[in-house]
PDB file of C-alpha atoms in Angstrom:
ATOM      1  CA  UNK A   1      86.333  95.645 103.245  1.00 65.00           C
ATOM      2  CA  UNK A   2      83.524  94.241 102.508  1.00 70.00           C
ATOM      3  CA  UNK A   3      83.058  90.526 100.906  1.00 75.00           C
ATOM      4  CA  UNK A   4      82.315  92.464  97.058  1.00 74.00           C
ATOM      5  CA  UNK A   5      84.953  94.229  97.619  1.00 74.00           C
ATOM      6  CA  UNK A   6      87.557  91.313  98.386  1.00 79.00           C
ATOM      7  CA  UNK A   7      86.116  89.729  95.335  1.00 83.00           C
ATOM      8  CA  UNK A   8      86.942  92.907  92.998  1.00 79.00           C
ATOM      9  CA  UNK A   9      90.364  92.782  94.037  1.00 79.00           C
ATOM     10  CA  UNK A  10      90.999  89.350  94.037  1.00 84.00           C
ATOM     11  CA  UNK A  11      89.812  90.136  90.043  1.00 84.00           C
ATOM     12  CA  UNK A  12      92.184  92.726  89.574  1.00 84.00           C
ATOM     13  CA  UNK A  13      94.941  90.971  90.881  1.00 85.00           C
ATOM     14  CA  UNK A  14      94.216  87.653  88.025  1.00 88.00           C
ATOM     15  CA  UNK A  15      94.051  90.246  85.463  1.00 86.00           C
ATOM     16  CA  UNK A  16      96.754  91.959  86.315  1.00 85.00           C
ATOM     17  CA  UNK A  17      99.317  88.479  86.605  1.00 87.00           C
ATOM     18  CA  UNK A  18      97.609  87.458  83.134  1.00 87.00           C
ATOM     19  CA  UNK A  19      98.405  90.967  82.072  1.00 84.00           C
ATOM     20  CA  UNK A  20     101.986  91.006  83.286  1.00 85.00           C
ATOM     21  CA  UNK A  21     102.435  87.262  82.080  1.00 88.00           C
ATOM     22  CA  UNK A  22     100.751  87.972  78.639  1.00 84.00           C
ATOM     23  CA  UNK A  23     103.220  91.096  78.317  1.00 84.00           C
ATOM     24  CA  UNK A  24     106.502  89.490  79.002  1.00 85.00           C
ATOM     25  CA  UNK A  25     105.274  86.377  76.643  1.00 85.00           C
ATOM     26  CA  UNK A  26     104.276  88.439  73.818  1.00 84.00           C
ATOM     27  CA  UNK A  27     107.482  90.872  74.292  1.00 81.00           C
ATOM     28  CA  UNK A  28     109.835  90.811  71.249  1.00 82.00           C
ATOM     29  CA  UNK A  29     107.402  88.847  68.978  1.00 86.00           C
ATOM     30  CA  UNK A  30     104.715  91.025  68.189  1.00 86.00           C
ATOM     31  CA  UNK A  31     104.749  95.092  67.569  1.00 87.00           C
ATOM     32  CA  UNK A  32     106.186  97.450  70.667  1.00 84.00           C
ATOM     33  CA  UNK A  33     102.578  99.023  70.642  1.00 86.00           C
ATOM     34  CA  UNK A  34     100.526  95.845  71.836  1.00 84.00           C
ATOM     35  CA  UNK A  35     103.287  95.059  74.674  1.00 82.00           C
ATOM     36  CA  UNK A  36     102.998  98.507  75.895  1.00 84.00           C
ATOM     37  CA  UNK A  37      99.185  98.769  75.414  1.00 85.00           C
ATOM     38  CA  UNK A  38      98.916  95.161  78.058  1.00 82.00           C
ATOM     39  CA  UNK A  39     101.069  96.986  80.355  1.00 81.00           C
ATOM     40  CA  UNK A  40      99.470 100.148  80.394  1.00 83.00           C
ATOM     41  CA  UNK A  41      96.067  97.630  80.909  1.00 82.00           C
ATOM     42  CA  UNK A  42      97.582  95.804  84.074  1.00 82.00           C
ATOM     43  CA  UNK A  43      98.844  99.386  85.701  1.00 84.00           C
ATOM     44  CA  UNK A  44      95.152  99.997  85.509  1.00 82.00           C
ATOM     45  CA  UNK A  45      94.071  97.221  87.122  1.00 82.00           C
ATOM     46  CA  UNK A  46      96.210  98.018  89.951  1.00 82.00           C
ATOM     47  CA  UNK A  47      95.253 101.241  90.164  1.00 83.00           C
ATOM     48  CA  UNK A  48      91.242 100.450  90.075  1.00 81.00           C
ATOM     49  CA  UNK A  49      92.452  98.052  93.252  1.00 79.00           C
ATOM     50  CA  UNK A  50      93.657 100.477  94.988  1.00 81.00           C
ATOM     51  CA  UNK A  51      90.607 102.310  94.393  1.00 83.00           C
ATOM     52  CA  UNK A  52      88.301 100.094  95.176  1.00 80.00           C
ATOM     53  CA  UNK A  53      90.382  99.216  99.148  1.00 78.00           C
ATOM     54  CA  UNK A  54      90.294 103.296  99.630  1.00 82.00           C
ATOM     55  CA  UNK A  55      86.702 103.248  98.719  1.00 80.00           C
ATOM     56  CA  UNK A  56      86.363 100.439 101.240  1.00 79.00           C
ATOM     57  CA  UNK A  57      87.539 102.553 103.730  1.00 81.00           C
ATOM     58  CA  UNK A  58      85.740 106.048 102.830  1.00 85.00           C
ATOM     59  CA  UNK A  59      82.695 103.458 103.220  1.00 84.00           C
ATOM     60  CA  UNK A  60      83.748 102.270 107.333  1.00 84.00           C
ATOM     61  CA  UNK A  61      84.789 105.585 108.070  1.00 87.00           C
ATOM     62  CA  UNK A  62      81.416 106.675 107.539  1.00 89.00           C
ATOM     63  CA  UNK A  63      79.732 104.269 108.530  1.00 87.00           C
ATOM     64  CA  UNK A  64      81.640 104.864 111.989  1.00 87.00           C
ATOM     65  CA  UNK A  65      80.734 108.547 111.974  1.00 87.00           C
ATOM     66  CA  UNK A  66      77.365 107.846 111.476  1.00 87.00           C
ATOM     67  CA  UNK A  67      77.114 105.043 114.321  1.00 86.00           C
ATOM     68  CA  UNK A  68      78.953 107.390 116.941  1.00 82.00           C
ATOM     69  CA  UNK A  69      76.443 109.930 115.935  1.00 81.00           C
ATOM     70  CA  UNK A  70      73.529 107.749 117.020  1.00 80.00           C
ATOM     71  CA  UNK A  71      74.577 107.101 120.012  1.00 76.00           C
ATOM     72  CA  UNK A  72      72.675 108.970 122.814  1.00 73.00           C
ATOM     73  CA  UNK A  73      74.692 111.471 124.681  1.00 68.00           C
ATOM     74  CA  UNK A  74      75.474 111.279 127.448  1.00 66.00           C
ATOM     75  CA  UNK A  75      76.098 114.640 130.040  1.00 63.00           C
ATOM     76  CA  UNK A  76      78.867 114.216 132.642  1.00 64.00           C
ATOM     77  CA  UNK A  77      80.399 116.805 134.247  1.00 63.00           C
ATOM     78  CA  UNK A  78      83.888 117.433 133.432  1.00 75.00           C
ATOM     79  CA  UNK A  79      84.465 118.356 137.373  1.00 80.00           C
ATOM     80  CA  UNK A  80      82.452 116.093 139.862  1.00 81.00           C
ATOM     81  CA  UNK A  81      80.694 118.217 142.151  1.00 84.00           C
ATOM     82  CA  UNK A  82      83.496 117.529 145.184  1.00 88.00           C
ATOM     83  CA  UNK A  83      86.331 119.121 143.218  1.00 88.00           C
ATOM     84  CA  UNK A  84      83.854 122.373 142.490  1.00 87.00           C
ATOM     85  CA  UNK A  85      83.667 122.634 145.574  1.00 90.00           C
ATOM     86  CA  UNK A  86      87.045 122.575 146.302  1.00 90.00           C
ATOM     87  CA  UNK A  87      87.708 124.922 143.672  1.00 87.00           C
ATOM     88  CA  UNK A  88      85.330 127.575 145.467  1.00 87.00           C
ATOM     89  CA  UNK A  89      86.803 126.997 148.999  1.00 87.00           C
ATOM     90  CA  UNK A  90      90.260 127.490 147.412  1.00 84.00           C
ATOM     91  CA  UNK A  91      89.110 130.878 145.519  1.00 81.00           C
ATOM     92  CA  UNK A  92      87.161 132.003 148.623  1.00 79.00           C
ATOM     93  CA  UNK A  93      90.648 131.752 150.905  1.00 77.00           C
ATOM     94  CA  UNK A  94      92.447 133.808 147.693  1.00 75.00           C
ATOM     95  CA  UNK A  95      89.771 136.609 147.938  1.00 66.00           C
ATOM     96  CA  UNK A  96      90.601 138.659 150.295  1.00 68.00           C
ATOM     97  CA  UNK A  97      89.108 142.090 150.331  1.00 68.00           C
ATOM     98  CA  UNK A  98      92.226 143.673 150.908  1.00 69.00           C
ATOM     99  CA  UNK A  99      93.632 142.777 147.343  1.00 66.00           C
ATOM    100  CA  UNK A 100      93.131 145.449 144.908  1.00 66.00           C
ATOM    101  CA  UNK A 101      92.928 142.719 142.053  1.00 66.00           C
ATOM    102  CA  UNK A 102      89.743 141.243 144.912  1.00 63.00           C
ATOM    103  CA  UNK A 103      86.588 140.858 143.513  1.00 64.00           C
ATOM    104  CA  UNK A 104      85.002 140.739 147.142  1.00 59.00           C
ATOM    105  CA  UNK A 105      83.025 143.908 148.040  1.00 54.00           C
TER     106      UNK A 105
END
C-alpha cells in the first residue's frame, strides 16, 4: 500500500472512532434518527477502508503482472539435450521390428 493510501485509512479509522464515540455520546439524548444516521456514517467509513487496502492491492497485482511481462524470455529446454538422448536410445531398444504396434520399417 502505498504511502496515500496509508494516509486514507489512517483517516477513516479517526472518523470512524469520532463516529462511534459521537454515537454512543449522543445516544439517548437526542432523536433515534441522528444516532442511527452517525452509525450508518462510521460503517461507511469502514467500508471505503476496506476499499481503498483492496484497491491497494488490485494496484501491486498489476503492477507485478506488468513487470513479469517485461522481463525478456528466456528459452530453456525443458529436457537438456543428454536426457533426449537418452530418451531416443531407450525408444530405439523398444522398437523392434518384430512388434506389430513397431513403427520401424
Amino acid at each position: 500500500m502505498t504511502n496515500h493510501g496509508r494516509f486514507l485509512c489512517t483517516i477513516y479509522a479517526a472518523v470512524t472512532l469520532w463516529l462511534t464515540f459521537c454515537t454512543i455520546a449522543t445516544y439517548g439524548h437526542v432523536p433515534l434518527w441522528t444516532s442511527l444516521i452517525m452509525a450508518a456514517a462510521s460503517i461507511a467509513t469502514i467500508v471505503a477502508g476496506l476499499r481503498e487496502s483492496t484497491h491497494a492491492d488490485e494496484v501491486r497485482a498489476v503492477r507485478v503482472e506488468l513487470e513479469r511481462a517485461a522481463r525478456p524470455a528466456v528459452a530453456r529446454p525443458v529436457i537438456s539435450p543428454d536426457e533426449t538422448a537418452r530418451f531416443w536410445e531407450l525408444a530405439a531398444q523398444l522398437d523392434t521390428p518384430d512388434d506389430p504396434r513397431s513403427n520401424a520399417a
